[in-house]
CSV table of C-alpha atoms in Angstrom, one decimal:
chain,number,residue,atom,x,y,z
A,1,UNK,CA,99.5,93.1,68.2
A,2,UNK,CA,96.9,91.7,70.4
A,3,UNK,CA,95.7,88.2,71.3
A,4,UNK,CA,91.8,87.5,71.8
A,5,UNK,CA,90.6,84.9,74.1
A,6,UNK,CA,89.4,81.6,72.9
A,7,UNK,CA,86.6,80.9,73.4
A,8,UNK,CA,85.8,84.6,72.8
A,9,UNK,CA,82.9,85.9,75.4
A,10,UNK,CA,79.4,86.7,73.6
A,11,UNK,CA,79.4,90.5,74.2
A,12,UNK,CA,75.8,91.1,72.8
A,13,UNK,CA,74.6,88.4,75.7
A,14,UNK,CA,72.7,90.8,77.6
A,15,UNK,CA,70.3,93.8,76.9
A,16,UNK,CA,71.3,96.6,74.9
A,17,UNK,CA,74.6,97.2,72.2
A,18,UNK,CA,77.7,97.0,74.3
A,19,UNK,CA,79.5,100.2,74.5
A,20,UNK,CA,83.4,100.6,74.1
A,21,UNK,CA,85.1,102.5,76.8
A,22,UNK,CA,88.7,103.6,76.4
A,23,UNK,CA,90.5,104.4,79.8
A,24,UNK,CA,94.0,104.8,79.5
A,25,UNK,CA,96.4,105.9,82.1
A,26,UNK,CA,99.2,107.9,81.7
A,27,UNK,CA,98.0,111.1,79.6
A,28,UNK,CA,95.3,113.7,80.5
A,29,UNK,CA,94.6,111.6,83.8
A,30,UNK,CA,94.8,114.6,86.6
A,31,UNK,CA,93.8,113.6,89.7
A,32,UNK,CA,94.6,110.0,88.8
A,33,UNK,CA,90.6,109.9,87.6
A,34,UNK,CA,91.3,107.8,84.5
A,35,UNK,CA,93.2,105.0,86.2
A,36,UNK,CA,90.3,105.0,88.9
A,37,UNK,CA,87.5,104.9,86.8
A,38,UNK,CA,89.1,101.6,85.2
A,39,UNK,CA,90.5,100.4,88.1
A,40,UNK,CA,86.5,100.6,90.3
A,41,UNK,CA,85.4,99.0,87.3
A,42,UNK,CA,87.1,96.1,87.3
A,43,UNK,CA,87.6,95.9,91.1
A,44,UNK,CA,83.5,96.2,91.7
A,45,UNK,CA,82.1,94.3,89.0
A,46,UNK,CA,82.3,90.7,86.8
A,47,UNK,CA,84.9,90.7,84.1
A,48,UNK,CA,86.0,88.2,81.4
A,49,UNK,CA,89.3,89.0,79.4
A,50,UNK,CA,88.3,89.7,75.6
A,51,UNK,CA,91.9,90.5,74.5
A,52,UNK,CA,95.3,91.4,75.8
A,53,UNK,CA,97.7,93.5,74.1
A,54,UNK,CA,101.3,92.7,73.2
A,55,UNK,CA,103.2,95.2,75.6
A,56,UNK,CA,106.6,94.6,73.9
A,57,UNK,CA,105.2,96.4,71.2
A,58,UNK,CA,103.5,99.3,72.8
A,59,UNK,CA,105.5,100.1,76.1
A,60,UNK,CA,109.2,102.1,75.9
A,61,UNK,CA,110.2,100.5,79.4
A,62,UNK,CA,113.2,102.4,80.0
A,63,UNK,CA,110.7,105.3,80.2
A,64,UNK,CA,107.9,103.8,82.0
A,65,UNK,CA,109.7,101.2,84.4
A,66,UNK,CA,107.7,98.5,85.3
A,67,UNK,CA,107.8,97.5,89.2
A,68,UNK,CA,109.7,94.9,90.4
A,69,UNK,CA,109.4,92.9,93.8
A,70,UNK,CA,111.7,91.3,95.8
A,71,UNK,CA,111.2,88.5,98.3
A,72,UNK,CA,113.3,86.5,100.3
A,73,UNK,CA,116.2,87.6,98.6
A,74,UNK,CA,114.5,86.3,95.1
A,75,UNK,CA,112.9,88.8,92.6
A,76,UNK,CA,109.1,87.0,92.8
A,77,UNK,CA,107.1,89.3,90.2
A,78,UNK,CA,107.5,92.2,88.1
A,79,UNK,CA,104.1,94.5,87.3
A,80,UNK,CA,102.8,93.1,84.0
A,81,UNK,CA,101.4,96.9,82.6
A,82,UNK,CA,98.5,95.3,81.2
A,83,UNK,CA,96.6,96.3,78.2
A,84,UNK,CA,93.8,94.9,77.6
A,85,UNK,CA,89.9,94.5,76.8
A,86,UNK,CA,87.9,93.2,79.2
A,87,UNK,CA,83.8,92.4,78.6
A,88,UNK,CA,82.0,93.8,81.6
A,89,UNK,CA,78.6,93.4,82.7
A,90,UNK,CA,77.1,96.4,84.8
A,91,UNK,CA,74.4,96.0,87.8
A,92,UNK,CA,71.7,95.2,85.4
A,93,UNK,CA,73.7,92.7,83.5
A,94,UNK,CA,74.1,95.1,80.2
A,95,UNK,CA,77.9,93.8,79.0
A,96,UNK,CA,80.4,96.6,77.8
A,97,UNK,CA,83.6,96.7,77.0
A,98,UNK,CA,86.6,98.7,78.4
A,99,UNK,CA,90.0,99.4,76.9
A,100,UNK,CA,92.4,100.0,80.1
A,101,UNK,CA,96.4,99.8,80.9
A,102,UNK,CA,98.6,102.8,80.5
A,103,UNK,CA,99.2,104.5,77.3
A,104,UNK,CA,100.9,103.2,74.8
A,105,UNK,CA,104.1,104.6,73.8
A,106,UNK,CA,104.6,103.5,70.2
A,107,UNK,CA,103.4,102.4,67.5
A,108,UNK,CA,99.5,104.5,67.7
A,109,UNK,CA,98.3,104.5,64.7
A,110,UNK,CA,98.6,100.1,64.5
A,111,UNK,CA,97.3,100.3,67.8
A,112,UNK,CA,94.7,102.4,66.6
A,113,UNK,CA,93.8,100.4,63.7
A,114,UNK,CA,93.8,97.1,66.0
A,115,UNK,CA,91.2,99.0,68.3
A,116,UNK,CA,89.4,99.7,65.0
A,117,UNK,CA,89.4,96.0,64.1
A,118,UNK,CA,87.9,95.2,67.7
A,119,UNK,CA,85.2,97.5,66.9
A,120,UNK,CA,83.8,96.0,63.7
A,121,UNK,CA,84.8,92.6,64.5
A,122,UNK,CA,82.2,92.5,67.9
A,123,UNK,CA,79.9,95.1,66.1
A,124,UNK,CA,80.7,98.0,68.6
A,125,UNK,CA,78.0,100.5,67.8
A,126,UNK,CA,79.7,103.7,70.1
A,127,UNK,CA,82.9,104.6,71.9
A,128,UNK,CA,83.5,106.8,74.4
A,129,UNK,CA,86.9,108.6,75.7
A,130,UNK,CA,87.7,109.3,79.1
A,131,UNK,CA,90.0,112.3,80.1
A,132,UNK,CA,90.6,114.1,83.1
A,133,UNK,CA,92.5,117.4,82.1
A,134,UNK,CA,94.1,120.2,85.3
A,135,UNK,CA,92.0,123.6,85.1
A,136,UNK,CA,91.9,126.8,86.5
A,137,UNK,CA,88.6,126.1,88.4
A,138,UNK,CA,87.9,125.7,92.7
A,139,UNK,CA,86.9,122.5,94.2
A,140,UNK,CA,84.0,124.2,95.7
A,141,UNK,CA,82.0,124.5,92.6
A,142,UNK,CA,80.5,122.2,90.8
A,143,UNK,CA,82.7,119.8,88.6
A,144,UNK,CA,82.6,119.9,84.8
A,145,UNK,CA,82.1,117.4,82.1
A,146,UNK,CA,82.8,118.4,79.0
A,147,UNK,CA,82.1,116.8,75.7
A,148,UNK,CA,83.4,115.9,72.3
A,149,UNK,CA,82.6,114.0,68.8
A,150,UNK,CA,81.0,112.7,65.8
A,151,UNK,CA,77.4,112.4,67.0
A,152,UNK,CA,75.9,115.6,68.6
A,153,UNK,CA,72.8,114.2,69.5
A,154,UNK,CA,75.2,112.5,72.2
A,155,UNK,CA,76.7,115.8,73.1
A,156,UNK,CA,73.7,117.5,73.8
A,157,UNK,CA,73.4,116.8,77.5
A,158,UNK,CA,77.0,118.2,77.9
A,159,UNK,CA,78.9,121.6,77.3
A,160,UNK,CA,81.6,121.4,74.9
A,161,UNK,CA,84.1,123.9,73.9
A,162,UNK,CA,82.8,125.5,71.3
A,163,UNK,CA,86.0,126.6,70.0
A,164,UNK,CA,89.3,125.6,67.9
A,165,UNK,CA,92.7,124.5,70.4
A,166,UNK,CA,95.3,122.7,69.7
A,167,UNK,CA,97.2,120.0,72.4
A,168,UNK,CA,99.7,117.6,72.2
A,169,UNK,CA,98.5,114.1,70.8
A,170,UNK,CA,97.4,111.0,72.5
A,171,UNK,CA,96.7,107.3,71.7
A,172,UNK,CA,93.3,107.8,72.3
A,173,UNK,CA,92.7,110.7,70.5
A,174,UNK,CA,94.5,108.6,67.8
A,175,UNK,CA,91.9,106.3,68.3
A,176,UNK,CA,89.3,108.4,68.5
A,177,UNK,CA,90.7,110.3,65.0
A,178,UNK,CA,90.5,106.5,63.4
A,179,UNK,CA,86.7,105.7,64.3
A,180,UNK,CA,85.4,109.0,63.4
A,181,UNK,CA,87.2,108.2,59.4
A,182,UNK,CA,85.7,105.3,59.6
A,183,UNK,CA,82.1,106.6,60.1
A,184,UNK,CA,82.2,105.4,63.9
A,185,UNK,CA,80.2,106.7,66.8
A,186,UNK,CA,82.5,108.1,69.0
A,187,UNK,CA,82.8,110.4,72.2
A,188,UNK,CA,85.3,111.9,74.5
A,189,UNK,CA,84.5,113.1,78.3
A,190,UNK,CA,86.7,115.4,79.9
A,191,UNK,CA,87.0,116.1,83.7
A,192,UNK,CA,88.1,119.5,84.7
A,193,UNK,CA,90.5,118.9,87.6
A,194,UNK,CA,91.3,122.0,89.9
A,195,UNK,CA,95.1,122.3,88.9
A,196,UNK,CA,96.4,122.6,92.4
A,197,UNK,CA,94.8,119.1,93.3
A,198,UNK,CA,95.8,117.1,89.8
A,199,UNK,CA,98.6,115.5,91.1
A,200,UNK,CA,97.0,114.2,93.7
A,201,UNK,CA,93.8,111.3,93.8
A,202,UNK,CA,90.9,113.1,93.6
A,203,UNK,CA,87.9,111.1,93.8
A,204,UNK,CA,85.2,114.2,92.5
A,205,UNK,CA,86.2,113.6,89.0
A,206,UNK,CA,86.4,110.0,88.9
A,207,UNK,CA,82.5,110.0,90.4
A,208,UNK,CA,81.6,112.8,87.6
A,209,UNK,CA,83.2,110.8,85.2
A,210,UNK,CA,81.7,107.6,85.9
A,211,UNK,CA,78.2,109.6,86.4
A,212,UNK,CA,78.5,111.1,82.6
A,213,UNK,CA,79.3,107.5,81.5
A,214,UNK,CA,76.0,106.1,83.1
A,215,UNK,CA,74.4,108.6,81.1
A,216,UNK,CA,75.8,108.1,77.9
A,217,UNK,CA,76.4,104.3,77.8
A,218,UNK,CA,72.7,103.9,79.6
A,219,UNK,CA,74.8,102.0,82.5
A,220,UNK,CA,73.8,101.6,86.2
A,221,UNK,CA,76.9,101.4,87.9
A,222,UNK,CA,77.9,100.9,92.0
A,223,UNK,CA,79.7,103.6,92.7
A,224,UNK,CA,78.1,104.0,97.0
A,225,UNK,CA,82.1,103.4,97.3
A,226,UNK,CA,83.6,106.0,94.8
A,227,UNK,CA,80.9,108.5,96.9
A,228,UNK,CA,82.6,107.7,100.4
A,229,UNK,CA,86.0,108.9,99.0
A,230,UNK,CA,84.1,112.3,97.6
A,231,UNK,CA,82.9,112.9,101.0
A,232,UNK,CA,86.5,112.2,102.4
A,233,UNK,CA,88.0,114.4,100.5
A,234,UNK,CA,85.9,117.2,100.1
A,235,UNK,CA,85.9,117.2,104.4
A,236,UNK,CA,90.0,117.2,103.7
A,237,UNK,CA,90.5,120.0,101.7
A,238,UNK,CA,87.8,122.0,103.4
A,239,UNK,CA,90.3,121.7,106.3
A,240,UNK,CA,93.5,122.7,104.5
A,241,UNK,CA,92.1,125.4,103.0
A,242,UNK,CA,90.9,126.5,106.5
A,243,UNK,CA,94.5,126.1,107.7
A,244,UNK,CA,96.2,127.5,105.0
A,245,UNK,CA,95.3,131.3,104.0
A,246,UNK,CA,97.5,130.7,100.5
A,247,UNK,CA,94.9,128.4,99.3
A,248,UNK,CA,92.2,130.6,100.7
A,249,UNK,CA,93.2,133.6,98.8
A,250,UNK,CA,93.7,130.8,95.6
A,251,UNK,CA,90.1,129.4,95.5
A,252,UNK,CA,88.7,132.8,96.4
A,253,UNK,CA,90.3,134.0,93.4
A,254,UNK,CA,89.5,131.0,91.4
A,255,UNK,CA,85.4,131.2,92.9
A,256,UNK,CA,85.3,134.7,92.1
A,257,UNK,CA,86.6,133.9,87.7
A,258,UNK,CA,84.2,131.2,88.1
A,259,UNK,CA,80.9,132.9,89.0
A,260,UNK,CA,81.9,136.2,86.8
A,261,UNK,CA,81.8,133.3,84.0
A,262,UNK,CA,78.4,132.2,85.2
A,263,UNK,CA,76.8,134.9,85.8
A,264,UNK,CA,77.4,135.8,82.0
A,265,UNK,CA,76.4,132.6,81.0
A,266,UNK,CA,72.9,133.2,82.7
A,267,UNK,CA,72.8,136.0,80.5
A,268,UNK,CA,72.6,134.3,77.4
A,269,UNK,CA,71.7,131.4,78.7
A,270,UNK,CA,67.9,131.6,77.3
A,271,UNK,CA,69.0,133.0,74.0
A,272,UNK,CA,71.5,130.3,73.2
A,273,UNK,CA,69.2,127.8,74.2
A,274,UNK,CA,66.8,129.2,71.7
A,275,UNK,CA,69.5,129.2,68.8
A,276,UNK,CA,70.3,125.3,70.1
A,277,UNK,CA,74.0,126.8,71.0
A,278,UNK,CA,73.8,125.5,74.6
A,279,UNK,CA,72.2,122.6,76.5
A,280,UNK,CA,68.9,122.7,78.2
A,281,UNK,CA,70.1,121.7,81.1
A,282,UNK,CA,73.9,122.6,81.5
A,283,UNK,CA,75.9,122.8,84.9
A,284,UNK,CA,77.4,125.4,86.1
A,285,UNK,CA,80.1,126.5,83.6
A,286,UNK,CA,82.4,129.0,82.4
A,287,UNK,CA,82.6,129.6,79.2
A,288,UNK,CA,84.0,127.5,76.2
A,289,UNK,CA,86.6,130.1,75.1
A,290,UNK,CA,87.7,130.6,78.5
A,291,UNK,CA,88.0,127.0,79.8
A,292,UNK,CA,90.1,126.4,75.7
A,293,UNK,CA,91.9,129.2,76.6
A,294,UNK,CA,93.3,127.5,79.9
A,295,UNK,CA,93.7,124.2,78.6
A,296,UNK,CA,96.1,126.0,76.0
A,297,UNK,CA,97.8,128.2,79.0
A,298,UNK,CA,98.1,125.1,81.2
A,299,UNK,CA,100.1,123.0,78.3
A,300,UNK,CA,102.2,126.7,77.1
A,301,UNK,CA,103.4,126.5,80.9
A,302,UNK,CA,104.2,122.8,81.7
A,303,UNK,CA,105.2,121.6,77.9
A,304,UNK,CA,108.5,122.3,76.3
A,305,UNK,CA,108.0,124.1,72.8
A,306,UNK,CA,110.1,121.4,71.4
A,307,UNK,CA,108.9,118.4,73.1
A,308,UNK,CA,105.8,116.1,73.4
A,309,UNK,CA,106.2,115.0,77.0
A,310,UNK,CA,103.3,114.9,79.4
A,311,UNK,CA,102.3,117.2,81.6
A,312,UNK,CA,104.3,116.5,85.4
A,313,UNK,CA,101.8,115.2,87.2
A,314,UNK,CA,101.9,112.5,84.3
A,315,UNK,CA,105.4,110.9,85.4
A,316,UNK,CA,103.7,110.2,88.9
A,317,UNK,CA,101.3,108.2,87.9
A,318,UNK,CA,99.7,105.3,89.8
A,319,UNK,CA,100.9,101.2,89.3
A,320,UNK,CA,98.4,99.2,87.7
């Protein structure tokens, strides 16, 4: 299913135990976060290929066309779709590795297994998940990371939702199913993307992403870039919601949910940290049955009962 480089880089050349990060495009990736996370990553520091995936077993290509360029009346490349492991190395030379490409459309649970060999093979000692998921929240609050997993004391500096949903399945929650049987250290970090901007790039949760990873990989990462675009966009929208009294009367709404939440999260806020329910040092949140509650409402509105598909803003998603 995959083919490793010979020679194979030394992934425990450097301090610390490389993490594993898994950043595939194509499912749970609003606001395109996902593929830019992987993407800035690559683009804005030193790489060596660890192993490529065999797309021919992985990618439905009648579904997910591949691009194709023509030149001179020649066709002079087609978009490969790579998937692939890469060893990277951040600003203080600490290597980890990253699983990126778009999500596989067969075969998950080899794939799964295959990620699973990778793991024990280099002696991977934790892998962490990277979502980016469309919720009911405004752009002018702060943006949330939520967490999930097998370790809590790696959840601790996160909120997590602290209740039971159901969603439609994923290769990487197929991969993170497979550690966590296998007695793995495993996480997943979830961006929550204002719905009405997850179609679109939205450079806020790629930069909270990023930022939780930094925290939970112990990474130091360049991302002087990644905050350019923030500021770009944030001046953006501020104008079009200026302009445009629909999406005034939208966020107001939106702010209004959100600090109701809040303020009853104050409330407790000393008492759960007391019982250990709630992190010491939280962001500003609403609360885990409400932000479940709208994941589940998001999928009942933009899922067929009888299908698996993705989300819309999935079949727009970015060329590698």
């Amino acid at each position: 299913m995959y083919e490793l480089e010979y020679p194979a880089p030394d992934v425990h050349d450097g301090p610390g135990d490389p993490t594993l990060i898994v950043a595939l495009h194509g499912y749970a990736d609003a606001g395109n976060a996902i593929y830019a996370s992987s993407t800035h990553l690559l683009d804005a520091l030193e790489h060596t290929k660890l192993a490529t995936f065999h797309n021919d077993e992985l990618i439905d290509y009648r579904s997910r066309r591949p691009t194709a360029f023509i030149d001179a009346n020649q066709v002079v490349d087609i978009d490969p779709m790579d998937i692939g492991v890469d060893l990277l190395r951040d600003i203080n030379n600490r290597p980890f590795l990253l699983l990126s490409g778009p999500e596989p459309d067969m075969r998950w649970e080899a794939f799964s297994d295959s990620v699973l060999k990778l793991v024990k093979d280099f002696d991977i000692k934790q892998t962490i998940c990277l979502y980016s998921a469309p919720m009911a929240v405004p752009h002018t609050r702060p943006l949330v990371i939520t967490a999930h997993g097998n370790e809590p004391a790696l959840l601790k500096d996160y909120y997590t939702l602290d209740a039971k949903i159901s969603l439609p399945g994923a290769a990487q929650l197929h991969i993170e199913h497979t550690l966590s049987t296998n007695n793995h250290t495993v996480t997943g970090l979830t961006a929550h993307v204002p719905h009405y901007v997850a179609n679109a790039d939205y450079p806020q949760a790629t930069l909270s992403l990023l930022q939780a990873l930094e925290r939970s990989a112990q990474l130091t990462l360049p991302l002087g870039t990644i905050e350019q675009d923030v500021e770009k966009a944030s001046i953006q929208l501020a104008e079009h919601t200026d302009t445009t009294p629909e999406v005034q009367h939208v966020v107001a709404a939106l702010e209004q949910q959100y600090d109701e939440e809040m303020s009853r999260y104050n409330e407790r806020k000393q008492a759960a940290q007391i019982e250990g329910g709630l992190p010491a040092n939280p962001e500003d949140l609403p609360s885990g049955d409400d932000i479940a509650a709208a994941f589940e409402n998001y999928l009942e509105d933009y899922l067929p009962e009888d299908s698996t598909d993705l989300p819309p803003q999935e079949d727009t998603e970015p060329d590698d």
